[in-house]
Coordinates of C-alpha atoms in Angstrom, one line a residue:
X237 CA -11.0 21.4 18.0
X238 CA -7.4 21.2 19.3
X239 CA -8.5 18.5 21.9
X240 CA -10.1 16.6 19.1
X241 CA -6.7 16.6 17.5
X242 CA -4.6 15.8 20.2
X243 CA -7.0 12.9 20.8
X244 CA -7.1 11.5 17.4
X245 CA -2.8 11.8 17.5
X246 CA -2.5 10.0 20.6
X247 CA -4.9 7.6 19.3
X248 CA -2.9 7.3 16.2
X249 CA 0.8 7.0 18.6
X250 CA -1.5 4.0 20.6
X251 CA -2.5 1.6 17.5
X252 CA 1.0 2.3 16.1
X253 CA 2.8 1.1 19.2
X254 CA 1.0 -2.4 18.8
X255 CA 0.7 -2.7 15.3
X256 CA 4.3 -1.9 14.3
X257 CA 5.9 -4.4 16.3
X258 CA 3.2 -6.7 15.2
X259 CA 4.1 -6.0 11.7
X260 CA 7.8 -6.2 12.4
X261 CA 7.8 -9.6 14.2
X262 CA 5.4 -11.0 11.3
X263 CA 8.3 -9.7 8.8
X264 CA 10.8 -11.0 10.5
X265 CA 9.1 -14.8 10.9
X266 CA 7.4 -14.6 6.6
X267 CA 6.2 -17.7 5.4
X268 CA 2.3 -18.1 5.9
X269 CA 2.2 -15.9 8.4
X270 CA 3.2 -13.0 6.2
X271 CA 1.2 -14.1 3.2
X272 CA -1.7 -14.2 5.6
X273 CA -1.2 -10.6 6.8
X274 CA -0.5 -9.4 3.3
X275 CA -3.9 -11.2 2.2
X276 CA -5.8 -9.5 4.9
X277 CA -4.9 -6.4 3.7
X278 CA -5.6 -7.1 0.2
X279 CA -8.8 -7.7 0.8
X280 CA -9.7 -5.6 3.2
X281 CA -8.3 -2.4 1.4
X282 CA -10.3 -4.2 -2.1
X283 CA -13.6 -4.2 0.1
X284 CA -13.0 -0.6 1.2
X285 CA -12.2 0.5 -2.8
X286 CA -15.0 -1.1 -4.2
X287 CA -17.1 0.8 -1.5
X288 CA -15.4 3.9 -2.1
X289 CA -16.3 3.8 -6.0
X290 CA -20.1 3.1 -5.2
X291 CA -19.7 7.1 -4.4
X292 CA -18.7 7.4 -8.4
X293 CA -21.7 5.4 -9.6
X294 CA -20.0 2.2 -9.8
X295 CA -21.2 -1.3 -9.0
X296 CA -18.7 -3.5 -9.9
X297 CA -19.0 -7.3 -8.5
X298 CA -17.3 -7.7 -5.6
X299 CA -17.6 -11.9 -5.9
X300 CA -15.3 -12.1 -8.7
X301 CA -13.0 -8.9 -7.5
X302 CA -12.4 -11.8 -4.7
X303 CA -11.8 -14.3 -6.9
X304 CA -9.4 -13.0 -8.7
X305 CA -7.6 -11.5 -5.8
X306 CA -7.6 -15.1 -3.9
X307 CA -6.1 -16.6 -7.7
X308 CA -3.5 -14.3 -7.3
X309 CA -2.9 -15.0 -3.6
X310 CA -2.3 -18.6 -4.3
X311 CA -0.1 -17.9 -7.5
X312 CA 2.0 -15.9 -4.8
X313 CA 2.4 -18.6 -2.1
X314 CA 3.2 -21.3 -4.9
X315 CA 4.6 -19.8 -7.8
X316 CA 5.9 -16.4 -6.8
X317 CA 8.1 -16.1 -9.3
X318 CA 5.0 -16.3 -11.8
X319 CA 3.2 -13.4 -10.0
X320 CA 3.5 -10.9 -13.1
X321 CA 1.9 -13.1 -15.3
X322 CA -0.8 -14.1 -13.3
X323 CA -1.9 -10.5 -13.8
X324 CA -2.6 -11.8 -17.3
X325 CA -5.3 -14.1 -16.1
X326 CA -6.6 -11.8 -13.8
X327 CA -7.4 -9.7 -17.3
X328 CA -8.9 -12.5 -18.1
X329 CA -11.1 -13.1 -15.3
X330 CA -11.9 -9.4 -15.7
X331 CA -13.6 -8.9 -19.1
X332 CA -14.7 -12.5 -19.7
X333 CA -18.0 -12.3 -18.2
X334 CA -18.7 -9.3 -20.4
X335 CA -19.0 -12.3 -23.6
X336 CA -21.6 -13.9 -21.2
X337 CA -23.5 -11.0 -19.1
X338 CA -23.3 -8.5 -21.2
X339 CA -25.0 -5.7 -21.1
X340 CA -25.5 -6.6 -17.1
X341 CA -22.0 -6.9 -16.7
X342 CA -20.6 -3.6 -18.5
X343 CA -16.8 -2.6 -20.0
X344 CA -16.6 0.2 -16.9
X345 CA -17.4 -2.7 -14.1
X346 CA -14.7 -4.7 -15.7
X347 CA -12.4 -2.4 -16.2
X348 CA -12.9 -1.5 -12.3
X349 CA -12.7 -5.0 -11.2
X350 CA -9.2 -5.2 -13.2
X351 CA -7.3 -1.9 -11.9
X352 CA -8.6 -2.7 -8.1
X353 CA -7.6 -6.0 -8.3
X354 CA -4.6 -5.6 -9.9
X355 CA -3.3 -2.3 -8.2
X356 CA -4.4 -3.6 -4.5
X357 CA -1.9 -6.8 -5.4
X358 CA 0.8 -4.6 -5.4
X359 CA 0.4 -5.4 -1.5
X360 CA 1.7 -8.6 -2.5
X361 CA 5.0 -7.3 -3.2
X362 CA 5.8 -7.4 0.6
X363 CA 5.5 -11.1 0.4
X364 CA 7.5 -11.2 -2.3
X365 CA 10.3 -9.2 -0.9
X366 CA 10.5 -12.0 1.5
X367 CA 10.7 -14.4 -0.9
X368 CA 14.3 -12.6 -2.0
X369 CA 18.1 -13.3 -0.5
X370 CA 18.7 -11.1 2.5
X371 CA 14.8 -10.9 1.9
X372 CA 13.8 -10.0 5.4
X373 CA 16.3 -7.0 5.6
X374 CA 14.7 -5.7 2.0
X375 CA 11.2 -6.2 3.4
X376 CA 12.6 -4.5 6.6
X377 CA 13.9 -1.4 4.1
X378 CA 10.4 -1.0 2.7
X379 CA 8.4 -0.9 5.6
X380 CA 11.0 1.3 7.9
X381 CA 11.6 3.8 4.6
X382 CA 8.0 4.1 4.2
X383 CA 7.0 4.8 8.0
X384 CA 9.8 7.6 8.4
X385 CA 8.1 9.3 5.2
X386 CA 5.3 9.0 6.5
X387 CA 5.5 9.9 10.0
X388 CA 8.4 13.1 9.1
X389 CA 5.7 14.2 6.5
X390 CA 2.7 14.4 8.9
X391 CA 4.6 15.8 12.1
X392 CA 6.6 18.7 9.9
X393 CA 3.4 19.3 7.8
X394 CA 1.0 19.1 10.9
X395 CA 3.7 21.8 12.7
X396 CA 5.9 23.6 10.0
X397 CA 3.6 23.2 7.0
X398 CA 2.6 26.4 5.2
X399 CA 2.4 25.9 1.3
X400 CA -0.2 23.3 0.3
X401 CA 1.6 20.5 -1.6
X402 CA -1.7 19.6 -3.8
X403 CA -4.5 21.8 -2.8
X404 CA -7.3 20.7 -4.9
X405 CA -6.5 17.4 -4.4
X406 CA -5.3 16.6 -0.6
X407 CA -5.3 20.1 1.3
X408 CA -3.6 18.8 4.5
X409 CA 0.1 17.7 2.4
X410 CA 2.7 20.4 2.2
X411 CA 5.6 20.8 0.7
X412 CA 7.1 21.5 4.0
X413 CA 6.0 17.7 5.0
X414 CA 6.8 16.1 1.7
X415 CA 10.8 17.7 1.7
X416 CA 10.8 16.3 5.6
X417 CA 9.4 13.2 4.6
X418 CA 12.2 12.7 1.7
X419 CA 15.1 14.0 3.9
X420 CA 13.9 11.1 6.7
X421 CA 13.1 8.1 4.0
X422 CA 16.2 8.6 2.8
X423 CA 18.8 9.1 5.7
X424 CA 17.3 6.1 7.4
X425 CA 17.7 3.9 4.1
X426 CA 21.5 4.8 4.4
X427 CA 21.2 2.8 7.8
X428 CA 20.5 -0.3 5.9
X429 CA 23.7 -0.3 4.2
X430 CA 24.7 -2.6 7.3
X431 CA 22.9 -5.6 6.4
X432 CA 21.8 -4.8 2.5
X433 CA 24.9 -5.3 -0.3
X434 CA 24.3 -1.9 -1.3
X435 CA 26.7 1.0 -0.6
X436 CA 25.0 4.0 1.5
X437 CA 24.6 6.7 -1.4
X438 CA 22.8 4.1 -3.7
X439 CA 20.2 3.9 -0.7
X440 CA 20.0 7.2 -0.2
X441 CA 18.6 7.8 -3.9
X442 CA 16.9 4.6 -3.3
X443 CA 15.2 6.2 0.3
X444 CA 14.6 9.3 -1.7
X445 CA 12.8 7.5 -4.6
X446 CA 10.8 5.4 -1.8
X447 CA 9.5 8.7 -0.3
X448 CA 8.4 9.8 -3.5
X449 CA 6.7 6.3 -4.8
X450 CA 4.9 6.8 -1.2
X451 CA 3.3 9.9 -1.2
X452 CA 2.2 9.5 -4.8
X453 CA 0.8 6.2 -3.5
X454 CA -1.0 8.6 -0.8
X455 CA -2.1 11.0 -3.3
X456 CA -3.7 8.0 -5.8
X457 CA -6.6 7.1 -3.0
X458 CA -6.8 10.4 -1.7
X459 CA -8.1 11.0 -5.4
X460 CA -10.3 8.3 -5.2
X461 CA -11.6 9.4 -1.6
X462 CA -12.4 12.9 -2.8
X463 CA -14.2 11.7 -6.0
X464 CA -16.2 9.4 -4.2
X465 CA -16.9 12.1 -1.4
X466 CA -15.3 10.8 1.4
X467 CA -12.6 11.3 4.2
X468 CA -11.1 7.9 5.0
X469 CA -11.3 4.4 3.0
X470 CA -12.6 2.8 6.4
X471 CA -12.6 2.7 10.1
X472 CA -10.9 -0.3 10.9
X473 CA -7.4 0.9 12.3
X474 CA -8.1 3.3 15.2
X475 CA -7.0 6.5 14.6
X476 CA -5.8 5.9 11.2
X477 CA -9.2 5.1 9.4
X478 CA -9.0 2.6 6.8
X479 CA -6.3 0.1 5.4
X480 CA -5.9 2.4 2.7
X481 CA -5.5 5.3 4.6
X482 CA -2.8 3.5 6.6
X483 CA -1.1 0.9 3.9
X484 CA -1.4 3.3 0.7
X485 CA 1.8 4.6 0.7
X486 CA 3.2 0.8 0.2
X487 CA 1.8 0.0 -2.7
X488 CA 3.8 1.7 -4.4
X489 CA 7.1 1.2 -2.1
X490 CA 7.0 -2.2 -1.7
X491 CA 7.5 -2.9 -5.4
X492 CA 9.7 -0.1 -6.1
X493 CA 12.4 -1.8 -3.7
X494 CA 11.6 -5.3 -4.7
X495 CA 12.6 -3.9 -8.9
X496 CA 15.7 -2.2 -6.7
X497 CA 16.5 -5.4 -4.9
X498 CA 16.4 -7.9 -8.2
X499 CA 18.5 -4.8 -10.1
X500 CA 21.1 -4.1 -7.4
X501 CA 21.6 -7.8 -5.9

């Protein structure tokens, strides 16, 4: 069992040393090349959630779950600034086909297509970031903030964890992880007060707030995951499982700091 661990970790420290300088250089360049990344895993976590709620009894249609995600894809690229709203249509899309399909297409299935579609676009936010002045070092901020939490919470939990964090609903997270995950998001935000025009105690709180938008962000899919009976959302990141296992925690950082970013800039 221990080798098993020690195997899955070093697996783990091996996709992260390729993928986080792949992510960082994409970042750094945005444009298409960032939308494009950010797309990918919009639809490749959307696939894995709608395969995860097929566990619950759920069937929703995952042809117009990708329609409305692609909509909102091109509202980003071309209208960013028009990306709330577009969550408007994307109602629309949603409970429309109930007037015409009805009672093949049901209120559940639509109401499942909406809250995927529209929580998954939160991803979108780290286009958007992007899209801000100083943008790169904000998008920079969210994904740096959200790795130390994460990777401070599951070393200190994995070694120093002893009282279960939620135990009914994610065994593995302590409280012993989660403080060490807060401490680290929010000393390495200070850092950022060298290229961000925000003083360093601002982005402490800020780091702090991160850490806590990212494990709740952890903690929404690993409800999912245990209602629908499984472990990971997927198996396409080595090591990691799924894109949700390994991009939830931003869903709810990304946007958290892009709200900071407009307030404070």
């Amino acid at each position: 069992m221990v080798t098993r661990r020690n195997d899955t970790l070093l697996l783990r420290i091996i996709t992260a040393s390729v993928g986080v300088p792949l992510l960082l250089f994409v970042a750094c360049k945005g444009g298409g090349a960032l939308l494009l990344l950010v797309g990918v895993l919009y639809l490749a976590g959307l696939r894995e959630n709608l395969r995860l709620l097929t566990g619950v009894g759920l069937a929703p249609s995952p042809w117009l779950a990708y329609l409305i995600a692609l909509m909102l894809l091109l509202v980003t690229y071309f209208y960013p600034e028009q990306f709330p709203g577009a969550l408007v249509y994307a109602l629309l899309l949603s409970v429309f086909p109930l007037v015409v399909f009805f009672p093949r297409y049901s209120p559940p299935e639509a109401g499942v297509i909406f809250l995927s579609t529209a929580y998954l676009s939160l991803f979108l936010y780290l286009y958007l970031l992007r899209c801000l002045p100083q943008g790169r070092n904000w998008l920079l901020l969210a994904l740096v903030v959200t790795w130390a939490f994460d990777t401070a919470a599951y070393f200190a939990g994995r070694y120093l964890g002893k009282r279960r964090l939620t135990p009914g609903l994610s065994p593995g997270k302590t409280v012993e992880g989660f403080a060490a995950g807060l401490l680290a998001s929010a000393l390495v935000a200070t850092l950022f007060a060298r290229w961000l025009p925000v003083g360093p105690v601002l982005l402490f709180g800020l780091g702090a707030l991160a850490g806590i938008a990212a494990q709740v962000g952890d903690l929404v899919f690993s409800a999912v995951k245990r209602a629908a009976g499984h472990k990971d959302a997927g198996r396409i990141i080595p090591g990691h499982g799924g894109v949700l296992d390994r991009f939830d925690s931003m869903l709810l950082t990304a946007p958290l700091i892009y709200a900071a970013a407009r307030l404070l800039t």
